[in-house]
Short mmCIF file of C-alpha atoms and ligand atoms in Angstrom, two decimals:
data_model
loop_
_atom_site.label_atom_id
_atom_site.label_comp_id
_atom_site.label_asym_id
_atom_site.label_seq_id
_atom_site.Cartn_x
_atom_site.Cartn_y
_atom_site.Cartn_z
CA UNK Y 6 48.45 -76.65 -59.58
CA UNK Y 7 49.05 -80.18 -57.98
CA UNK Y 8 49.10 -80.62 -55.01
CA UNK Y 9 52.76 -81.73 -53.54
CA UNK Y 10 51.51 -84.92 -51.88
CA UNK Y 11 49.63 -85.74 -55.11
CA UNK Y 12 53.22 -85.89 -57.45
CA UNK Y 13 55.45 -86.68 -54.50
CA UNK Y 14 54.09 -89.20 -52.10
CA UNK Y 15 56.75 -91.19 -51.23
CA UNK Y 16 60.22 -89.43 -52.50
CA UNK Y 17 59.84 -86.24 -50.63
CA UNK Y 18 59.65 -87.44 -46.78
CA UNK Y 19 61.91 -85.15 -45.25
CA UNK Y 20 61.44 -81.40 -44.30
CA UNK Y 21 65.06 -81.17 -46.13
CA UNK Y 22 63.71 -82.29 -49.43
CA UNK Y 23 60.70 -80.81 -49.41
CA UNK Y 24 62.16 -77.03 -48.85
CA UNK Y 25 64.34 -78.00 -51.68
CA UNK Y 26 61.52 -79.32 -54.18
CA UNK Y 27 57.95 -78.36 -53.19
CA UNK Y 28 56.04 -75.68 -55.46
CA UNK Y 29 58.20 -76.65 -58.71
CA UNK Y 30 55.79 -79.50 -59.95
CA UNK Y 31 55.50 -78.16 -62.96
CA UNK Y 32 58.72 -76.78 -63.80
CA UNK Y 33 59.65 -79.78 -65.97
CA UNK Y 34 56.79 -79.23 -68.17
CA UNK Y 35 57.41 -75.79 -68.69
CA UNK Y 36 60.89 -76.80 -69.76
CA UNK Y 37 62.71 -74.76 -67.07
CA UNK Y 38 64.68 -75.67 -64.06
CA UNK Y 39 63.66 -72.79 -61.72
CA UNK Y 40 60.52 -71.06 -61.57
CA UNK Y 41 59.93 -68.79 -63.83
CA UNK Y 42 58.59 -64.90 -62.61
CA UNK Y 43 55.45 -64.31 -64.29
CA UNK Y 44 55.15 -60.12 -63.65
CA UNK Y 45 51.90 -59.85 -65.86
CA UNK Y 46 49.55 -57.46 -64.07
CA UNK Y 47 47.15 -58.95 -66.41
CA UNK Y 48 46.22 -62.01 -68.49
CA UNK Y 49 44.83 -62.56 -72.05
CA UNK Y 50 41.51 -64.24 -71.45
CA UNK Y 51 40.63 -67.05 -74.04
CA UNK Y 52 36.92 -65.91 -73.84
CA UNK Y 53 34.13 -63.80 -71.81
CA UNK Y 54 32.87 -66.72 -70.58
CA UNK Y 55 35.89 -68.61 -69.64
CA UNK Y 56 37.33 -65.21 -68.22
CA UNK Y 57 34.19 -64.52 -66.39
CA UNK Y 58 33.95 -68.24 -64.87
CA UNK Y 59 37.53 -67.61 -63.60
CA UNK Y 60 37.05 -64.23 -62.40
CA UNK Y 61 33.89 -65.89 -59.69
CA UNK Y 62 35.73 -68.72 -58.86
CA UNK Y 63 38.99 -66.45 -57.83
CA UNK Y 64 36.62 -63.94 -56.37
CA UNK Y 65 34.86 -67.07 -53.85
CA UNK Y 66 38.51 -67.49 -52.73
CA UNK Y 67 39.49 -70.33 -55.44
CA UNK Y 68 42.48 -70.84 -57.82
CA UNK Y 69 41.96 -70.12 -61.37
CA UNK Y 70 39.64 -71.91 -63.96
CA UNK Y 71 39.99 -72.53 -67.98
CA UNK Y 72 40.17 -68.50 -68.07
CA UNK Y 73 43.50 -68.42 -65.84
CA UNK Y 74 44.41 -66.19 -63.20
CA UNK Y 75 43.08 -62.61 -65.14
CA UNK Y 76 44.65 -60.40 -62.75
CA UNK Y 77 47.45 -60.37 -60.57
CA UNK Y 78 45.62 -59.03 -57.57
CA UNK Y 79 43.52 -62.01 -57.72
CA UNK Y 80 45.82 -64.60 -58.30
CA UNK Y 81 50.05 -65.21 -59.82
CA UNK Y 82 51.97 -68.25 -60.48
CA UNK Y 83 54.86 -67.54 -58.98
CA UNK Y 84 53.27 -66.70 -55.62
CA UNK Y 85 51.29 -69.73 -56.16
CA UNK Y 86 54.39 -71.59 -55.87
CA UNK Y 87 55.67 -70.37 -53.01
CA UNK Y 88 52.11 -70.93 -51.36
CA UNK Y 89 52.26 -74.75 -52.58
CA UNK Y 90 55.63 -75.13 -50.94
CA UNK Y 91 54.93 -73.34 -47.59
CA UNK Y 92 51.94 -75.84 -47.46
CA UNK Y 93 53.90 -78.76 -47.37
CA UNK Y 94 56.71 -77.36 -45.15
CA UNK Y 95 54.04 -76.92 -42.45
CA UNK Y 96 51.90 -79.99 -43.47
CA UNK Y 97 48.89 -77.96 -44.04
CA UNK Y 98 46.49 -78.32 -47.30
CA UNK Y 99 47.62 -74.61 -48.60
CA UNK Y 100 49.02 -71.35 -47.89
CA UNK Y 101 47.94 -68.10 -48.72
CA UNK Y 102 50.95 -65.30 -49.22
CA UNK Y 103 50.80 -61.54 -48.36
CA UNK Y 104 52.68 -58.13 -48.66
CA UNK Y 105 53.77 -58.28 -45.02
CA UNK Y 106 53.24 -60.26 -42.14
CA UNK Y 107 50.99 -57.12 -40.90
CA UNK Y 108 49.33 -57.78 -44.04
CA UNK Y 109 48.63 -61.20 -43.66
CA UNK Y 110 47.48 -60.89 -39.75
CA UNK Y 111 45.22 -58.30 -40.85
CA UNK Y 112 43.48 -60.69 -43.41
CA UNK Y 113 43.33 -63.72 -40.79
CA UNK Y 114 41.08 -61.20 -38.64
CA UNK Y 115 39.30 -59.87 -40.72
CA UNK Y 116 38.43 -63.72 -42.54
CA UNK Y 117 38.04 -64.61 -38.57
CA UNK Y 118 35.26 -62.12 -37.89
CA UNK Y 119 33.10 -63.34 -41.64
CA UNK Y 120 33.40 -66.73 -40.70
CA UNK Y 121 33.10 -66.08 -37.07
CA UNK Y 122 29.54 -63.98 -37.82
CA UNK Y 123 27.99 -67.03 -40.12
CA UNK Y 124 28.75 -68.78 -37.11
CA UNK Y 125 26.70 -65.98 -34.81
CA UNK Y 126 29.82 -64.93 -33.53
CA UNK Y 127 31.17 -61.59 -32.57
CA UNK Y 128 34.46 -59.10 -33.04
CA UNK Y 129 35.70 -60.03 -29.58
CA UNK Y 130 39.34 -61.22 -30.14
CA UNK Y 131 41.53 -63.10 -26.77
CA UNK Y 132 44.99 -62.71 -27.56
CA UNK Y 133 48.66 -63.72 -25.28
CA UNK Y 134 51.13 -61.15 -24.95
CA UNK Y 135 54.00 -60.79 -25.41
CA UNK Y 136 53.49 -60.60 -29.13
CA UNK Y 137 55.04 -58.83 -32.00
CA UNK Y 138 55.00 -54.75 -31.45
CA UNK Y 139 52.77 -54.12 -34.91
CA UNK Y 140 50.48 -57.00 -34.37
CA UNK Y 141 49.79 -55.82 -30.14
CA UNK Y 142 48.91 -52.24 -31.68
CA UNK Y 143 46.28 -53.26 -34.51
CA UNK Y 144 44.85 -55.31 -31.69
CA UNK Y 145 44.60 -52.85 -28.84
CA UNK Y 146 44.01 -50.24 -31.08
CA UNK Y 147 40.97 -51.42 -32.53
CA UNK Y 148 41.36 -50.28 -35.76
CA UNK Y 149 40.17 -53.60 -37.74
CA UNK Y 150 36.78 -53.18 -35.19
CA UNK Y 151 37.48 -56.04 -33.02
CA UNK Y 152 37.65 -55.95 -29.09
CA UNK Y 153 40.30 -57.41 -27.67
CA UNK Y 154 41.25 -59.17 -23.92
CA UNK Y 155 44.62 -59.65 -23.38
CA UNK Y 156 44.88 -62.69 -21.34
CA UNK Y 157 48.13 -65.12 -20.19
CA UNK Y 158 47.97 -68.61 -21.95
CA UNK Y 159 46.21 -69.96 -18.42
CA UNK Y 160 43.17 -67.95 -18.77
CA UNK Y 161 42.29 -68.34 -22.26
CA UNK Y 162 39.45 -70.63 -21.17
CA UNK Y 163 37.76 -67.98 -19.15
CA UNK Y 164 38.59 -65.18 -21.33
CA UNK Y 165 36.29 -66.71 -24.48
CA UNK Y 166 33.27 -65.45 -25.02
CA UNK Y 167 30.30 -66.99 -27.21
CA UNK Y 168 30.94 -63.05 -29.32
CA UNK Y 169 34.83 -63.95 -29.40
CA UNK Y 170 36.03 -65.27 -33.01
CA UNK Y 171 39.84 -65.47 -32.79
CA UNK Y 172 42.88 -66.48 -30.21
CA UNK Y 173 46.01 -65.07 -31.06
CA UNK Y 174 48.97 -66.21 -29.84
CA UNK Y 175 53.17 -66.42 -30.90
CA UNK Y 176 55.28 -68.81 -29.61
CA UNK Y 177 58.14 -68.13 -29.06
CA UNK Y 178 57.13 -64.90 -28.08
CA UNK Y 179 58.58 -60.88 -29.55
CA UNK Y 180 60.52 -60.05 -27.95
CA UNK Y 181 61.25 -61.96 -24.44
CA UNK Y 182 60.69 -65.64 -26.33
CA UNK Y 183 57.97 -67.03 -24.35
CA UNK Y 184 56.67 -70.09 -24.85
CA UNK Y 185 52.83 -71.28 -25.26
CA UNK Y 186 51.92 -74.77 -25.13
CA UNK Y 187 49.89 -74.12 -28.74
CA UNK Y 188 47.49 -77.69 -28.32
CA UNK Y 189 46.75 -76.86 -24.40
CA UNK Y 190 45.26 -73.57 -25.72
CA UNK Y 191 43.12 -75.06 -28.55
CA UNK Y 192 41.64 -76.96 -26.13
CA UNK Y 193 41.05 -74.22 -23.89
CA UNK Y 194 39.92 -72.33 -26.65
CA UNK Y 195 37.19 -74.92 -27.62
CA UNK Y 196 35.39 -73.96 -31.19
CA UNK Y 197 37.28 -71.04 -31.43
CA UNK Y 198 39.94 -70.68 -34.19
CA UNK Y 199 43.04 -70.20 -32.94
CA UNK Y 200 46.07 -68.48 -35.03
CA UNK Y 201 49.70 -68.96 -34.02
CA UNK Y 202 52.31 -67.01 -35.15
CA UNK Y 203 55.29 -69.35 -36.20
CA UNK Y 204 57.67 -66.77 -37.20
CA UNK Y 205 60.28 -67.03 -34.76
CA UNK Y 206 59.84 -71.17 -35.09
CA UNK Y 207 59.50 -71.54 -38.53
CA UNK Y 208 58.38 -74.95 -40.09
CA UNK Y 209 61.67 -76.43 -39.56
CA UNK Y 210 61.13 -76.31 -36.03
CA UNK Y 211 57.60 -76.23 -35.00
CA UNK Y 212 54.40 -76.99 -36.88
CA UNK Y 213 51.29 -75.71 -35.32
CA UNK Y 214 48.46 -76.60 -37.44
CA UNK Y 215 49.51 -80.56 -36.12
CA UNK Y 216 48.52 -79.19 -33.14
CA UNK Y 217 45.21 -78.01 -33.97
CA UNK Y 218 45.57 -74.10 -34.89
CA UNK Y 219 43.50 -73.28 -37.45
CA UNK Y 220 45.91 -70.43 -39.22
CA UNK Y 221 49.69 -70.44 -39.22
CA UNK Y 222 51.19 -67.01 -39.85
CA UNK Y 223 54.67 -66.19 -40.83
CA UNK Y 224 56.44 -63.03 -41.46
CA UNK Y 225 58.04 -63.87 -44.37
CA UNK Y 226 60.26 -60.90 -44.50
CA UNK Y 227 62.26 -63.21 -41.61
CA UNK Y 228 63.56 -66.71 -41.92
CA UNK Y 229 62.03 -67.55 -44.92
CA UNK Y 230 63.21 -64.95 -47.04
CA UNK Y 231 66.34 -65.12 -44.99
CA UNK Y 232 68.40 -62.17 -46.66
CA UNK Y 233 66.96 -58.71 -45.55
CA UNK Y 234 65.68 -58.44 -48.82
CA UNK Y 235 61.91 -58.98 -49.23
CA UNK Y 236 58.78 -57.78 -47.67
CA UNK Y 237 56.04 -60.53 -47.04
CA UNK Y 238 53.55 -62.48 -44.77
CA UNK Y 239 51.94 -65.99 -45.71
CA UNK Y 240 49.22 -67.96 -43.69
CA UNK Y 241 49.32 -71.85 -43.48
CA UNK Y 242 45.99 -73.34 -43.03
CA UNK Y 243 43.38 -75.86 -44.41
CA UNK Y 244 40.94 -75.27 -47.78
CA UNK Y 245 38.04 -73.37 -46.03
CA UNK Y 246 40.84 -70.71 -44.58
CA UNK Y 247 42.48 -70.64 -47.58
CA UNK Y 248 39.32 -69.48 -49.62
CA UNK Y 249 38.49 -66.78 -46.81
CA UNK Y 250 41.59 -65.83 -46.90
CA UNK Y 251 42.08 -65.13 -50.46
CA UNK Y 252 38.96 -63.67 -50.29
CA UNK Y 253 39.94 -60.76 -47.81
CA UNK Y 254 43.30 -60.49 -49.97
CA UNK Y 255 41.64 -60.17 -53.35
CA UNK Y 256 39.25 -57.40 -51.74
CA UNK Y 257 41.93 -55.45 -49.65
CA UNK Y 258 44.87 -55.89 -52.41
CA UNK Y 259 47.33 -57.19 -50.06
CA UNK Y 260 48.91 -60.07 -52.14
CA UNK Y 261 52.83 -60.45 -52.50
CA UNK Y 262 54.87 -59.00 -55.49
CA UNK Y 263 55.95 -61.95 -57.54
CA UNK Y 264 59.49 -61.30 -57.27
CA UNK Y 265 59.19 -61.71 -53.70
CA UNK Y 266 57.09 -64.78 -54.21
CA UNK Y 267 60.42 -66.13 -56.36
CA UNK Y 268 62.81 -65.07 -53.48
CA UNK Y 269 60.44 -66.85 -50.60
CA UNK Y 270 60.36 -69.64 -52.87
CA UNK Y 271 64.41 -69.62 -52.99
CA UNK Y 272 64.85 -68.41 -49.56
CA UNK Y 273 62.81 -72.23 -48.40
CA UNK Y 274 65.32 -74.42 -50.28
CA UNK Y 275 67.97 -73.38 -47.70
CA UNK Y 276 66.02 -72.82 -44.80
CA UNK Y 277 65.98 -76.27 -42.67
CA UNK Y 278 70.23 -75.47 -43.06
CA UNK Y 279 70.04 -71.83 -42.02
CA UNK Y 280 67.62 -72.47 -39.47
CA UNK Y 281 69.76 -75.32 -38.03
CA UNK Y 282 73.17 -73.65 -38.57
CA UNK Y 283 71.64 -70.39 -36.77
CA UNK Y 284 70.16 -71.87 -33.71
CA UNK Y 285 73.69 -73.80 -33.52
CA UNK Y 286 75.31 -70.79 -32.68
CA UNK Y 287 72.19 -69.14 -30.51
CA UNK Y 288 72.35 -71.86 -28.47
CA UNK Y 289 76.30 -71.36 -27.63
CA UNK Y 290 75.83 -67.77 -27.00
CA UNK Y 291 73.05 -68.07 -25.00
CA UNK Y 292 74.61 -70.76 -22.53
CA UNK Y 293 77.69 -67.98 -22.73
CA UNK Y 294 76.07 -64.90 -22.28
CA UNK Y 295 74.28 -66.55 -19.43
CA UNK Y 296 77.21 -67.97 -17.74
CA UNK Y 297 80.50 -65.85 -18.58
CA UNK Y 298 79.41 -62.62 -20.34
CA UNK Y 299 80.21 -59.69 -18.34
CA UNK Y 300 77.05 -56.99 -17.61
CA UNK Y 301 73.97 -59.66 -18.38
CA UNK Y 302 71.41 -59.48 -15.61
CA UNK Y 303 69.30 -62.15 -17.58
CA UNK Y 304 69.13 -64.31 -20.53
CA UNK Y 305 65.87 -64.79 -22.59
CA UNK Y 306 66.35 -68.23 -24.68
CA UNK Y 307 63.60 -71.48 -24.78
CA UNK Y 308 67.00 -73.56 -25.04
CA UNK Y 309 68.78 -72.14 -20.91
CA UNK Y 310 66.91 -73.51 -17.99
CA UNK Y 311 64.44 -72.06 -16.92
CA UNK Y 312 63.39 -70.72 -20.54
CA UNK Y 313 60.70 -73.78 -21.74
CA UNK Y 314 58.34 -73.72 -18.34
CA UNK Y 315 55.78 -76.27 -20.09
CA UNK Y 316 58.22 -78.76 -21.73
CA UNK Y 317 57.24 -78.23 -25.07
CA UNK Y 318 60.66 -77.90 -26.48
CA UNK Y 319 61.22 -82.20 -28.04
CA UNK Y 320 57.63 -82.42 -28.33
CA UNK Y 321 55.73 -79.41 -29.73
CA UNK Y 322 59.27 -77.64 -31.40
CA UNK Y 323 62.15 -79.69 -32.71
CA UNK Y 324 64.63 -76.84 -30.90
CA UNK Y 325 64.87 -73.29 -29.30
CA UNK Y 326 65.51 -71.65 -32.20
CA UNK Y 327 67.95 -68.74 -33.26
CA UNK Y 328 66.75 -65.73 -31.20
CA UNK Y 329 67.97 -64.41 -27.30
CA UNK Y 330 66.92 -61.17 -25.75
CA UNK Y 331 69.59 -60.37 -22.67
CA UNK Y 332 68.88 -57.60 -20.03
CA UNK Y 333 71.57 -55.89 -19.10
CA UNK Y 334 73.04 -55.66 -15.23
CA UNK Y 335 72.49 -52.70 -13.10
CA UNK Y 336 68.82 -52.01 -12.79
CA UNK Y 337 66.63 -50.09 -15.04
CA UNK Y 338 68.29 -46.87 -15.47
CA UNK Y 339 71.85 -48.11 -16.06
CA UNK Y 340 70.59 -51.17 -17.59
CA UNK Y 341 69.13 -49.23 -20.09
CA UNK Y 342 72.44 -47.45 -20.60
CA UNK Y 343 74.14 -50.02 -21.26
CA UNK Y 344 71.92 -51.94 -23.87
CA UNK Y 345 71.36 -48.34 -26.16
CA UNK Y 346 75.14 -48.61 -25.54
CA UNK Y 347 75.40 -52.01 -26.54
CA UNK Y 348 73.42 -51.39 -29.74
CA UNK Y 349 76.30 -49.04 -31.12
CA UNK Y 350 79.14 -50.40 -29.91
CA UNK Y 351 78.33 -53.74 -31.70
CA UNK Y 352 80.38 -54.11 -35.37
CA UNK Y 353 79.37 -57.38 -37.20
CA UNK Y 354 75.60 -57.16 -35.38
CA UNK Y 355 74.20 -54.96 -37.22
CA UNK Y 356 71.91 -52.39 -35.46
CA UNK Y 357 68.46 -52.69 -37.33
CA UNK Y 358 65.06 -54.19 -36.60
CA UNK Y 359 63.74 -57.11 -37.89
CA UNK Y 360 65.36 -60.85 -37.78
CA UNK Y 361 65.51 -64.11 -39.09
CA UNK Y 362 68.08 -63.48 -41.82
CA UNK Y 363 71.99 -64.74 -42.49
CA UNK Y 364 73.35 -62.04 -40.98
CA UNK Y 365 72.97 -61.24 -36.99
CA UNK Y 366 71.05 -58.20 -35.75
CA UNK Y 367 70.81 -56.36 -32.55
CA UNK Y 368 67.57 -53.70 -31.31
CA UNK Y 369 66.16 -52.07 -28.72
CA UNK Y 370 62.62 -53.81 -28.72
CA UNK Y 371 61.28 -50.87 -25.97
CA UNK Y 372 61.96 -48.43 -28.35
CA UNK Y 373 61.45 -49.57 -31.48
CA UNK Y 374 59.42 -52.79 -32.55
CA UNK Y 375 57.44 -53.09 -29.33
CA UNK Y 376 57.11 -48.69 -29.12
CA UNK Y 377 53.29 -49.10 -29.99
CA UNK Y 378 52.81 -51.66 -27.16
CA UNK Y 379 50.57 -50.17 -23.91
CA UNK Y 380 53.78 -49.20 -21.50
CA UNK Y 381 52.45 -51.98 -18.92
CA UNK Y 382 52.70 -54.62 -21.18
CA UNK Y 383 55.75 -52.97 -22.93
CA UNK Y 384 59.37 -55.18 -22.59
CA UNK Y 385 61.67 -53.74 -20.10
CA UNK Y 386 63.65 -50.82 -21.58
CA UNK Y 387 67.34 -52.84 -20.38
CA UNK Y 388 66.41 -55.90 -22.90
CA UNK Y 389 68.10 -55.93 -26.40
CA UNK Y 390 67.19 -58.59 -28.39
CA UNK Y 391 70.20 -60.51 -30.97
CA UNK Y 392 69.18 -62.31 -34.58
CA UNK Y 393 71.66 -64.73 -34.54
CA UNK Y 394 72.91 -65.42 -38.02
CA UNK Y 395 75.87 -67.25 -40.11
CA UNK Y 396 78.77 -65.64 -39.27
CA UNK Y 397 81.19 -67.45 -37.99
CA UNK Y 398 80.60 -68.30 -34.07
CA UNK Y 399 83.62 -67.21 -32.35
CA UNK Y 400 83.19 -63.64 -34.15
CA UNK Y 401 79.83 -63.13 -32.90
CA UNK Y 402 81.20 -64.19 -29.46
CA UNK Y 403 83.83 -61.64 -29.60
CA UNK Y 404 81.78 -58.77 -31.24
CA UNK Y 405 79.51 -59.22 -28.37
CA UNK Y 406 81.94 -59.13 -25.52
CA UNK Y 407 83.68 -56.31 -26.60
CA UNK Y 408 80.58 -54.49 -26.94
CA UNK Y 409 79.29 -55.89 -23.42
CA UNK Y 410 82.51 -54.44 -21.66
C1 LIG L 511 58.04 -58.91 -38.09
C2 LIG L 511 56.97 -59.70 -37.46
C3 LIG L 511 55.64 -59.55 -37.87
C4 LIG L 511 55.21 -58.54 -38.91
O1 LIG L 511 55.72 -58.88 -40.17
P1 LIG L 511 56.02 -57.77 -41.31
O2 LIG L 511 56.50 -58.62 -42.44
O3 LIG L 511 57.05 -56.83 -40.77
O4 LIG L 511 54.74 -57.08 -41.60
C5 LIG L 511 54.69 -60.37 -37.29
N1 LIG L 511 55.03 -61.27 -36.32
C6 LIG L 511 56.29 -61.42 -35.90
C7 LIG L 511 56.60 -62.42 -34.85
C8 LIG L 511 57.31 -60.63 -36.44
O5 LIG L 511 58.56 -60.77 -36.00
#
């Protein structure tokens, strides 16, 4: 499949019109106006050899030759899509989609530590808390056999090792929305890959890989889906981590259904709007929960003072985005009262984990996405943290206070 900047160069300048037309290429030549949903778990092969030339190419990490994609674990059209559109979104060469974002942060470590170790590299892994619950566990757990030292963004320098093969870091940060200043840690971080987590950004408002990180991870099941309705991860990243990448995902299974691929693909066309529309109203009821909500002891939003420590926000992200975490007033005990009671007594936030979509969500990050995190590192259990979505503003405003009072 081309390329986008090979068919596009000069139309398609704008974020805007790229979401809206990357990844359909070839549509026209298919005679179809939206991309079609290829399901085949399987593909007729034109020959042995053709099939077999395919089947090594795909299996290196590459896209499929004369003998087309012969199995969907390997490679589908419709994901492929997606993938080409993601690329250009975040101005990287390709993108690589997965089942989850879990899914797709597994792969990036495990295509860290083979390229790391042809390098003479080890497992050793320096990561930035805060960072998502799931992706904290796998990390301190162990379980994909790397080591990890948990470091703040300042001591990444002195935290790399010549064994280490991978920086992780998310900015902004799950739950409290941190920021990192992504390029001062690739330079701290020297030869060293580093992988941010642009989830809570997205491409419409922050594109690390400009910045020098080697893999760009999204949870797809958030913003880019953007309707609660599909489960998926995708890395952004140049050729070489492409080809690792698809590598590790042809091996381990973990590629995206294509019906998901079609809705990620969908769910793009109206994200630069949703994205903008959302953080619209985040950034109202931030500056209101912070000045006139009753019971807030502290608002968590890149956009309130306070909130973007190493100026990033104009330079490395185009806003603060569409998610605040508030702790509630009264200390820890009644604190965290009031935000389990907040969680119920809220009627258009819905109380659910997960984010990013057009409708607003409210949870309990102590107790439920961040559970798994090692209790001193764990957020404090009076924080609830809000998806802010499309309903209308002064709704959201007034759900919230009565549910604050
Ligand atoms: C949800 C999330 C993940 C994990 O993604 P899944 O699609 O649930 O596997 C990773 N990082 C961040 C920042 C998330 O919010």
């Amino acid at each position: 499949m081309d390329t986008l900047m090979e068919t596009l160069p000069d139309l398609a300048v704008s974020i805007d019109t790229l979401a809206v037309h990357a990844g359909r290429e070839d549509l026209p030549d298919l005679g179809v106006h939206v991309p079609p949903i290829d399901l085949s778990s399987t593909n007729p092969l034109p020959s042995v050899d053709a099939g077999g030339e395919s089947y090594e190419v795909m299996a290196g990490g590459g896209h499929p030759g004369p003998g087309g994609p012969v199995y969907q674990r390997l490679w589908n059209p419709t994901v492929a899509r997606f993938e080409t559109a993601l690329a250009a979104l975040e101005g990287t060469a390709e993108s690589v989609a997965f089942a989850s974002g879990m899914a797709a942060f597994t792969a990036c470590v495990l295509a860290a530590r083979q390229v790391g170790a042809v390098q003479g590299r080890g497992s050793h892994v320096v990561a930035i808390r805060p960072l998502y619950g799931g992706t904290d566990h796998v990390l301190a757990s162990g379980l994909l056999g790397t080591d990890t030292t948990f470091v703040p963004a300042e001591l990444v320098a002195d935290a790399v090792r010549a064994d280490t093969c991978l920086v992780v870091l998310e900015t902004p940060g799950n739950p409290t929305l941190d920021l990192v200043d992504v390029a001062a840690v690739v330079h701290a971080a020297g030869d060293v890959p580093v992988l941010v987590d642009n989830t809570f950004a997205t491409p419409v408002l922050q594109n690390p890989a400009a910045l020098g990180a080697s893999m760009v991870l999204h949870s797809g099941t958030k913003y880019l889906g953007g309707h609660g309705d599909v489960l998926a991860g995708a890395v952004a990243c140049d050729l070489e981590w492409a080809a690792a990448l698809r590598r590790v995902r042809a091996l381990t299974g973990a590629i995206v259904h294509p019906l998901s691929g079609y809705l990620l693909h969908r769910g793009l066309q109206t994200l630069p709007l949703r994205v903008r529309a959302q953080q619209d109203s985040a950034r109202q009821l931030a500056a209101w929960l912070a000045h006139e909500a009753p019971h807030v002891a502290q608002v968590h939003y890149p956009g309130l003072p306070g909130g973007d420590p190493y100026g990033v926000i104009g330079t490395q992200m185009r806003g603060p985005g569409a998610m605040i975490a508030i702790r509630l007033a009264g200390g820890a005990e009644v604190g965290f009262r009031r935000a389990t009671e907040v969680t119920q007594r809220c009627h258009l936030f819905t109380h659910a984990v997960s984010l990013g979509g057009v409708d607003s969500l409210i949870q309990h990050p102590a107790a439920l996405t961040h559970r798994p995190v090692a209790p001193g590192a764990r957020p404090s259990p009076d924080i609830v943290r809000l998806s802010i979505g499309l309903e209308d503003i002064d709704d959201l405003r007034a759900d919230l206070e009565q549910a604050l009072r």
